[in-house]
Each structure stands twice: as C-alpha cells, then as structure tokens.
Amino acid sequence: MSQQGETPAATDDWWNRLYEEPPPPPERPAGSPPPVDGDSLDEHFATATKAVSDGGSNGVPEAAGPPAVPEQQSVRPRAWWEPEPETEPEPEADSGAVRDTGAPPPDAPGAPVPVPAPLPRREPTERPGPATTGRSRPRTAEWVQPPDPRAAPAGAPEVRPGHIGDGPPTYEPEPTALPSADPESLGDPVADTVADGARYGRWTLRAASVRGDSARFRGEHRKDALLTARFGAGDAALVLVAVASGGRGADDAHLAAADACRRVATAVGRAHAGLAEDIRAGRHGVLGAGLHRLAGRGAGPLRAFGPGADTAGLRCLLLLADPLCRTRVSFGTGPGGLFRLRDGIWTDLDPTAGTDPAASTEPAATAEPFRFHAAESLPGDTLLLAGPGFAAPLRGAPGLAGELARRWHPDGPPGLAAFLADVQLRAKGYADDRTAVTVREDPG
C-alpha cells in the first residue's frame, strides 16, 4: 500500500483486483487532463493538493464569490473601573518585508474591534488592604472590634491585687538591699523568703515567712524564723511547726529566733511518742503542763532583748499524721495569733490571760502569758498560726481578713506558690516580717 500523497506504480492494481468491476470514472470538468493508466484516489489527492498549492495556476480559474465578511462581535462599553486595554506590540520587521498574517488591518472597514478581557470580580465580603506575609485572617467588610489588651483572656487565672487599702504601701514590694555578711560567719544570714508544705491524713500544711518591707529597704535580716519537722513514721508521726520572732532593733535577733526554734524542736523530738499519745487520748491538762515547760525553755534566748522583748515570741503547732485524730494543738508565748476560718468567718482563738490550764503548775512565770489551745477541727476548717507581723494587719487592716477568706475558699487548699503570694499581700502601715502557717482540713 502506498503512502498518502505518493504516486502509485502502474502495476499496483490491487484496488481493481479487490473489486472485480471498478466503478465508472467520475465526470471530469472541461479542460482537465485526460486520465492516465493507473489513475486512483491517491492520484486525485495529489492533483488537488498541487492545484491548491499553485494557487490555481493550472489553467483552472478560481471561482469568484462574494467577499468574506468577518463575523461581527458584540462590543461592550468599557466600565469606569476597568483599565485601558493593553495593545499588543507590533512585530519587528524582517529585512524590510511586511509579514502577511492573512487578517485585515485594524483600520480597514469591517475589521473586528478588540474587546478587553473582563477583570476578575471581587467577592462582596472582600475588602482591600495592605499585603501581609505569613498567616493572616481574612478581612471582611464587617468591622470587628479588636480585643482590649488590658482584658484577661478567657480561661486565664484570676488577677489578685498585691495590696489592700486606698493606696500602695510606702516601700517597694520586692527586695531592695541584701543584709550585710560577716566573712567569718557566713552561715548566719537567712534567706529573704522561705516556704514549706506537706500533706498527711486529712490535712494539708502550708507555711511561709517573708522579710518585711522595712527590712528589705534597710538591708536588715529577716527576724522571723520558721521551722517544720516530722518525728516518727506512719500514722504515729508527729509534725511540729515552730514560728519565732526576734526582738525589734536587735542586730542578732534572727540568730536568737532560729535558736529558739531549734531548742523547742529538740525537746519535742525527744518526747514525741508521749506527746502523740496524749494528743490522741485527749489529755489536755497533761499536755498543757508539759508544753508550758518546753515553751519556757525554748523562748529563753528571746527574753534577753531588753527593749525589744515585747516583739519577741515563740508559737508552735503540733499535728498528728493519724487520719482518725482531728485534734490540733497550739502553744507558745509572746505576740502573734491563732485564727480559725470556718464557713468564711474568722475567729480569734488566742485565749485571754488567766485561762491557761497549766498556769498554776509553772513555778517561774514568764513576762508573756502562755497560750495553749487544743480542739478538734471540722471538715473544711482552716487553722492559721501567724507571727506578729502577719497577725497585726489581720486584726487591724480593714479588708485583709475578708480578702484571705475569699482566696482560701473551701474548694481546696492553695498551692505553695499561691499561698506565698497570699502571705505577701501587703497593707499600708504594716512593714514587719510576715510569717503564716495554715492547716487546711479536707472537706470530707
């Protein structure tokens, strides 16, 4: 089989052999060359192709017809917001010859008018704005009020004030000057802030001691001492918390306060088994007499301050780890305070002078009355033992007791960091060391 456009050979008569009777030859127009042997469809195709390429120069005139009329396109007027149509650049001339594209010139009559392509329409909700990089939220036609940067985000913890009253205290809330140190006694200085905590049985302990604003400003030592200790193991364990306050104006008051805590802790540790048994059995009279003697020995170094002895004191708590025992014991001498928070109401538990159950058993009375309290706590109670610098504003500063009652809600005890922030809640006119110990009873 020959390829399309190839002139077949005269002997290539497979077409005639396939069809026994070849069809009659088609009528030829006048003036066309006579058929030759081996005329076929391919030869007709080659003849027509040659005639078209020669432009009809084989003696066959082209049929004259009406001129071609280009297809009319609808012309839409340009809107005011549409840009001017861009014109295509003219092609460069090649050796001075004009290239024939086969299309009429633009200024010829009947030439089509180019119509610019319509611009993409914006969505109704889209508003133009400066380009941004990275992730950006879509801008809409609806105005959205930006969030207030001062407002706390949803789910953020409650912002607690750092002071109560009409205005802030005189001193700054953070440490300013460090106490002076002796190169020969580097173990004497105490830290600005200490905190401790524990949980046994049905109660949770929180304790913290913070240097006062006045001592921070003057570079003085924290005169309050805080000691927590556990004696024994298991349900028979006895926990002691001691808070001692040195005399105001004494240079070595912090040393005397720490010595007083160690003295009473040593005495309690040696007799912890008998003390735990007396607390569990409810023998309050025996406890009062024994603890009075312990407090007298422990507070001995604090009585040597002379003019500052009125601010020196030792207050302690005894707590059993046994979950079946809810008796809480407090004892000590000197200033400070013991308070109970129950159902959002504070109660001052410090007994008045003359109510000491062991006063008649102590031969040598001290300048400060001995304070003893032993009672069972109820679920949800909070027992607070405060040093003099924290008990004074709790009794005298309006709003402090109510703010602490709101913070120490019955849902659960505060964390150690939150409790430390609560102890640092300041009141104008109170700049002494702040020491507080709380025992939070489980609700159930």
Coordinates of N, CA, C and O in Angstrom, one line a residue, residues 74-193:
S74 N -20.1 41.4 19.4 CA -20.8 42.4 20.2 C -19.7 43.2 21.0 O -18.9 42.6 21.6
V75 N -19.8 44.5 20.9 CA -18.9 45.3 21.6 C -19.5 45.9 22.9 O -20.6 46.5 22.8
R76 N -18.9 45.6 24.0 CA -19.5 46.1 25.3 C -18.7 47.3 25.7 O -17.5 47.3 25.7
P77 N -19.4 48.4 26.1 CA -18.7 49.6 26.5 C -17.9 49.3 27.8 O -18.3 48.5 28.6
R78 N -16.7 49.9 27.9 CA -15.8 49.7 29.0 C -16.4 50.5 30.2 O -16.8 51.6 30.2
A79 N -16.4 49.8 31.4 CA -16.8 50.4 32.6 C -15.8 51.3 33.2 O -14.6 51.2 32.8
W80 N -16.2 52.2 34.1 CA -15.3 53.3 34.6 C -14.2 52.7 35.4 O -13.1 53.2 35.5
W81 N -14.4 51.5 36.0 CA -13.4 50.9 36.9 C -12.5 50.0 36.2 O -11.5 49.5 36.7
E82 N -12.7 49.7 34.9 CA -11.9 48.8 34.1 C -10.7 49.6 33.5 O -10.9 50.7 33.1
P83 N -9.5 49.0 33.5 CA -8.3 49.8 32.9 C -8.4 49.8 31.4 O -9.2 49.1 30.8
E84 N -7.6 50.7 30.9 CA -7.5 50.8 29.4 C -6.9 49.5 28.9 O -6.1 48.8 29.5
P85 N -7.5 49.0 27.7 CA -7.0 47.8 27.1 C -5.5 47.9 26.7 O -5.1 48.9 26.2
E86 N -4.8 46.8 26.9 CA -3.4 46.8 26.5 C -3.3 46.4 25.1 O -3.9 45.4 24.6
T87 N -2.5 47.2 24.3 CA -2.3 46.9 22.9 C -1.0 46.0 22.8 O 0.0 46.2 23.4
E88 N -1.1 45.0 21.9 CA 0.0 44.1 21.7 C 1.1 44.8 20.9 O 0.8 45.6 19.9
P89 N 2.3 44.6 21.2 CA 3.4 45.3 20.5 C 3.4 44.7 19.0 O 3.2 43.6 18.8
E90 N 3.8 45.7 18.1 CA 3.9 45.3 16.7 C 5.1 44.4 16.5 O 6.2 44.6 17.1
P91 N 5.0 43.4 15.6 CA 6.2 42.5 15.4 C 7.3 43.3 14.7 O 7.0 44.2 13.9
E92 N 8.5 42.9 15.0 CA 9.6 43.6 14.3 C 9.7 43.2 12.8 O 9.3 42.1 12.4
A93 N 10.1 44.2 12.0 CA 10.2 44.0 10.6 C 11.4 43.0 10.3 O 12.4 43.2 10.9
D94 N 11.1 42.1 9.4 CA 12.2 41.1 9.0 C 12.7 41.5 7.6 O 12.0 41.3 6.6
S95 N 13.9 42.2 7.6 CA 14.6 42.6 6.3 C 13.7 43.5 5.5 O 13.7 43.4 4.3
G96 N 12.9 44.3 6.2 CA 12.1 45.3 5.5 C 10.9 44.8 4.9 O 10.2 45.5 4.2
A97 N 10.6 43.5 4.9 CA 9.4 43.0 4.3 C 8.3 42.9 5.3 O 8.5 42.7 6.5
V98 N 7.1 43.2 4.8 CA 5.9 43.1 5.6 C 5.3 41.7 5.7 O 5.1 41.1 4.6
R99 N 5.2 41.2 6.9 CA 4.7 39.9 7.0 C 3.2 39.9 6.9 O 2.4 40.6 7.5
D100 N 2.7 39.0 6.0 CA 1.3 38.8 5.7 C 0.7 37.8 6.7 O 1.0 36.7 6.7
T101 N -0.2 38.3 7.6 CA -0.8 37.4 8.6 C -2.2 36.9 8.1 O -2.8 36.1 8.7
G102 N -2.6 37.4 6.9 CA -3.9 36.9 6.4 C -5.1 37.6 7.0 O -6.2 37.2 6.7
A103 N -4.9 38.5 8.0 CA -6.0 39.2 8.6 C -6.1 40.6 8.1 O -5.0 41.2 7.8
P104 N -7.2 41.3 8.0 CA -7.3 42.7 7.5 C -6.7 43.6 8.5 O -6.6 43.3 9.7
P105 N -6.2 44.7 8.1 CA -5.6 45.7 9.0 C -6.6 46.2 10.0 O -7.8 46.2 9.7
P106 N -6.2 46.7 11.2 CA -7.1 47.1 12.2 C -8.0 48.3 11.7 O -9.1 48.4 12.1
D107 N -7.4 49.2 10.8 CA -8.2 50.3 10.4 C -9.0 50.1 9.2 O -9.6 51.0 8.6
A108 N -9.0 48.8 8.7 CA -9.8 48.5 7.5 C -11.3 48.5 7.8 O -11.7 48.1 9.0
P109 N -12.1 48.8 6.9 CA -13.6 48.7 7.2 C -14.0 47.3 7.5 O -13.6 46.4 6.8
G110 N -14.8 47.2 8.5 CA -15.4 45.9 8.8 C -14.4 45.0 9.7 O -14.7 43.9 10.0
A111 N -13.2 45.6 10.1 CA -12.3 44.8 10.9 C -12.9 44.7 12.3 O -13.5 45.7 12.8
P112 N -12.7 43.6 13.0 CA -13.3 43.4 14.4 C -12.6 44.3 15.4 O -11.3 44.6 15.3
V113 N -13.3 44.8 16.3 CA -12.8 45.7 17.4 C -12.4 44.8 18.5 O -13.2 44.0 19.0
P114 N -11.1 44.9 19.0 CA -10.7 44.0 20.1 C -11.4 44.4 21.4 O -11.6 45.6 21.7
V115 N -11.9 43.4 22.1 CA -12.6 43.6 23.4 C -11.7 43.2 24.5 O -11.2 42.0 24.5
P116 N -11.4 44.0 25.5 CA -10.5 43.5 26.6 C -11.2 42.5 27.4 O -12.4 42.5 27.6
A117 N -10.4 41.6 27.9 CA -11.0 40.5 28.8 C -11.4 41.2 30.1 O -10.8 42.0 30.7
P118 N -12.6 40.7 30.6 CA -13.1 41.3 31.9 C -12.2 41.0 33.0 O -11.7 39.9 33.1
L119 N -12.1 41.9 34.0 CA -11.3 41.7 35.2 C -12.0 40.8 36.1 O -13.3 40.7 36.1
P120 N -11.3 40.0 36.9 CA -12.0 39.1 37.9 C -12.7 40.0 38.9 O -12.1 40.9 39.5
R121 N -13.9 39.6 39.2 CA -14.7 40.3 40.2 C -14.3 39.9 41.6 O -14.1 38.8 41.9
R122 N -14.3 40.9 42.5 CA -14.1 40.6 43.9 C -15.3 40.1 44.6 O -16.4 40.5 44.2
E123 N -15.1 39.3 45.6 CA -16.2 38.9 46.4 C -16.8 40.1 47.2 O -16.1 41.0 47.6
P124 N -18.1 40.0 47.5 CA -18.7 41.2 48.2 C -18.1 41.4 49.6 O -18.1 42.5 50.1
T125 N -17.6 40.3 50.2 CA -17.1 40.4 51.6 C -15.6 40.7 51.6 O -15.1 40.9 52.7
E126 N -15.0 40.9 50.5 CA -13.6 41.1 50.4 C -13.3 42.6 50.5 O -14.0 43.4 49.8
R127 N -12.4 43.1 51.3 CA -12.1 44.5 51.4 C -10.6 44.6 51.2 O -9.8 43.8 51.7
P128 N -10.2 45.6 50.3 CA -8.8 45.7 50.0 C -8.0 46.1 51.2 O -8.5 46.8 52.1
G129 N -6.7 45.8 51.3 CA -5.9 46.2 52.4 C -4.4 45.9 52.0 O -4.1 45.3 51.0
P130 N -3.5 46.3 52.9 CA -2.1 46.1 52.6 C -1.8 44.6 52.6 O -2.4 43.8 53.4
A131 N -0.8 44.2 51.8 CA -0.4 42.8 51.7 C 0.3 42.4 53.0 O 1.1 43.2 53.5
T132 N 0.1 41.2 53.5 CA 0.7 40.7 54.7 C 1.4 39.5 54.3 O 1.1 38.8 53.4
T133 N 2.4 39.1 55.1 CA 3.2 37.9 55.0 C 2.8 36.9 56.0 O 2.4 37.3 57.1
G134 N 3.0 35.7 55.8 CA 2.6 34.6 56.8 C 1.1 34.4 56.8 O 0.4 34.8 55.9
R135 N 0.7 33.9 57.9 CA -0.7 33.7 58.1 C -1.4 35.0 58.4 O -1.0 35.8 59.2
S136 N -2.6 35.2 57.8 CA -3.4 36.4 58.1 C -4.8 36.0 58.0 O -5.2 35.2 57.1
R137 N -5.6 36.5 58.9 CA -7.0 36.2 58.9 C -7.7 37.0 57.8 O -7.3 38.1 57.5
P138 N -8.7 36.5 57.1 CA -9.4 37.2 56.0 C -10.0 38.5 56.5 O -10.6 38.5 57.6
R139 N -9.9 39.5 55.7 CA -10.5 40.8 56.0 C -11.9 40.8 55.4 O -12.1 40.5 54.2
T140 N -12.9 41.2 56.1 CA -14.2 41.3 55.6 C -14.7 42.7 55.7 O -14.2 43.6 56.4
A141 N -15.9 42.9 55.1 CA -16.5 44.2 55.2 C -17.0 44.5 56.5 O -17.2 45.7 56.9
E142 N -17.3 43.5 57.3 CA -17.9 43.7 58.7 C -16.8 44.1 59.6 O -15.7 43.4 59.7
W143 N -16.9 45.2 60.4 CA -15.9 45.7 61.3 C -16.0 44.8 62.6 O -17.0 44.7 63.2
V144 N -14.8 44.4 63.0 CA -14.7 43.6 64.2 C -13.9 44.4 65.2 O -12.8 44.8 65.0
Q145 N -14.5 44.6 66.4 CA -13.8 45.3 67.5 C -12.6 44.6 68.0 O -12.7 43.4 68.4
P146 N -11.4 45.2 67.9 CA -10.2 44.4 68.4 C -10.3 44.2 69.9 O -10.9 45.0 70.6
P147 N -9.7 43.1 70.4 CA -9.8 42.8 71.8 C -9.0 43.8 72.6 O -7.9 44.4 72.1
D148 N -9.4 44.1 73.8 CA -8.7 45.0 74.7 C -7.5 44.3 75.3 O -7.6 43.3 75.9
P149 N -6.3 44.9 75.0 CA -5.1 44.2 75.5 C -5.0 44.1 77.0 O -4.3 43.3 77.6
R150 N -5.8 45.0 77.7 CA -5.7 45.0 79.2 C -6.6 44.0 79.8 O -6.5 43.6 80.9
A151 N -7.6 43.4 79.0 CA -8.5 42.4 79.5 C -7.8 41.1 79.5 O -7.0 40.7 78.7
A152 N -8.2 40.3 80.6 CA -7.6 39.0 80.7 C -8.2 38.0 79.7 O -9.5 38.1 79.5
P153 N -7.5 37.2 79.1 CA -8.1 36.2 78.1 C -9.0 35.2 78.8 O -8.9 35.0 80.0
A154 N -9.8 34.6 78.0 CA -10.7 33.6 78.6 C -9.9 32.4 79.2 O -9.0 31.9 78.5
G155 N -10.3 32.0 80.4 CA -9.6 30.9 81.0 C -8.4 31.3 81.7 O -7.7 30.4 82.3
A156 N -8.0 32.6 81.7 CA -6.8 33.0 82.5 C -7.0 33.0 83.9 O -8.2 33.2 84.4
P157 N -6.0 32.8 84.8 CA -6.2 32.8 86.2 C -6.6 34.2 86.7 O -6.3 35.2 86.1
E158 N -7.3 34.2 87.8 CA -7.7 35.5 88.4 C -6.5 36.3 88.8 O -5.6 35.8 89.4
V159 N -6.6 37.6 88.5 CA -5.6 38.5 88.8 C -5.8 39.0 90.3 O -6.9 39.6 90.6
R160 N -4.9 38.8 91.2 CA -5.0 39.1 92.6 C -4.2 40.4 92.8 O -3.1 40.6 92.4
P161 N -4.8 41.3 93.6 CA -4.1 42.5 94.0 C -2.9 42.2 94.9 O -2.9 41.3 95.6
G162 N -1.9 43.1 94.8 CA -0.7 42.9 95.7 C -0.8 43.6 97.0 O 0.0 43.5 97.9
H163 N -1.9 44.4 97.2 CA -2.0 45.2 98.4 C -3.5 45.5 98.6 O -4.3 45.4 97.7
I164 N -3.9 45.9 99.8 CA -5.2 46.2 100.1 C -5.2 47.7 100.6 O -4.2 48.2 101.0
G165 N -6.4 48.3 100.6 CA -6.5 49.7 101.1 C -6.6 50.7 100.0 O -6.6 50.3 98.8
D166 N -6.5 51.9 100.4 CA -6.7 53.0 99.4 C -5.5 53.2 98.5 O -5.6 53.5 97.3
G167 N -4.3 52.9 99.0 CA -3.1 53.1 98.2 C -2.1 52.1 98.5 O -2.2 51.4 99.5
P168 N -1.0 52.0 97.7 CA 0.0 51.0 98.0 C 0.9 51.5 99.2 O 0.9 52.6 99.5
P169 N 1.5 50.5 99.9 CA 2.4 50.9 101.0 C 3.6 51.7 100.5 O 3.8 51.9 99.3
T170 N 4.3 52.3 101.5 CA 5.4 53.2 101.2 C 6.6 52.5 100.5 O 7.1 53.0 99.5
Y171 N 6.9 51.3 100.9 CA 8.1 50.6 100.4 C 7.7 49.8 99.2 O 6.6 49.5 98.9
E172 N 8.8 49.5 98.4 CA 8.6 48.7 97.2 C 8.2 47.2 97.6 O 8.6 46.7 98.7
P173 N 7.5 46.5 96.7 CA 7.0 45.2 97.1 C 8.1 44.1 96.9 O 7.9 43.0 97.4
E174 N 9.2 44.4 96.3 CA 10.3 43.4 96.1 C 11.5 43.8 96.9 O 11.7 44.9 97.3
P175 N 12.4 42.8 97.1 CA 13.6 43.0 97.9 C 14.5 44.1 97.2 O 14.6 44.2 96.0
T176 N 15.1 44.9 98.1 CA 16.0 46.0 97.6 C 17.4 45.8 97.9 O 18.3 45.7 97.1
A177 N 17.7 45.7 99.2 CA 19.1 45.6 99.7 C 19.3 44.3 100.4 O 18.4 43.9 101.2
L178 N 20.4 43.7 100.2 CA 20.8 42.5 101.0 C 21.4 42.8 102.3 O 22.0 43.9 102.5
P179 N 21.2 41.9 103.3 CA 21.8 42.2 104.6 C 23.3 42.0 104.5 O 23.9 41.3 103.6
S180 N 24.0 42.7 105.4 CA 25.5 42.6 105.4 C 25.9 41.2 105.9 O 25.2 40.6 106.8
A181 N 27.0 40.7 105.5 CA 27.5 39.4 105.8 C 28.9 39.5 106.5 O 29.7 40.4 106.2
D182 N 29.1 38.6 107.4 CA 30.4 38.5 108.1 C 31.2 37.4 107.5 O 30.8 36.3 107.4
P183 N 32.4 37.7 106.9 CA 33.2 36.6 106.3 C 33.6 35.5 107.2 O 33.8 34.4 106.7
E184 N 33.6 35.7 108.5 CA 33.9 34.6 109.4 C 32.7 33.8 109.9 O 32.8 32.8 110.5
S185 N 31.5 34.3 109.5 CA 30.2 33.6 109.9 C 29.2 33.7 108.8 O 28.2 34.4 108.9
L186 N 29.6 33.1 107.7 CA 28.7 33.1 106.5 C 27.5 32.3 106.7 O 26.5 32.4 105.8
G187 N 27.4 31.4 107.7 CA 26.2 30.6 107.9 C 25.1 31.4 108.7 O 24.0 30.9 108.8
D188 N 25.4 32.6 109.2 CA 24.4 33.3 110.0 C 23.3 34.0 109.2 O 22.2 34.0 109.6
P189 N 23.6 34.6 108.0 CA 22.5 35.2 107.3 C 21.4 34.2 106.9 O 21.6 33.0 106.7
V190 N 20.2 34.7 106.8 CA 19.0 33.9 106.5 C 18.4 34.4 105.2 O 18.7 35.6 104.8
A191 N 17.7 33.6 104.5 CA 17.1 33.9 103.2 C 16.0 35.0 103.4 O 15.4 35.1 104.4
D192 N 15.7 35.7 102.3 CA 14.7 36.7 102.3 C 13.3 36.0 102.5 O 12.4 36.5 103.2
T193 N 13.1 34.9 101.8 CA 11.8 34.2 101.8 C 12.0 32.7 101.9 O 12.9 32.1 101.3

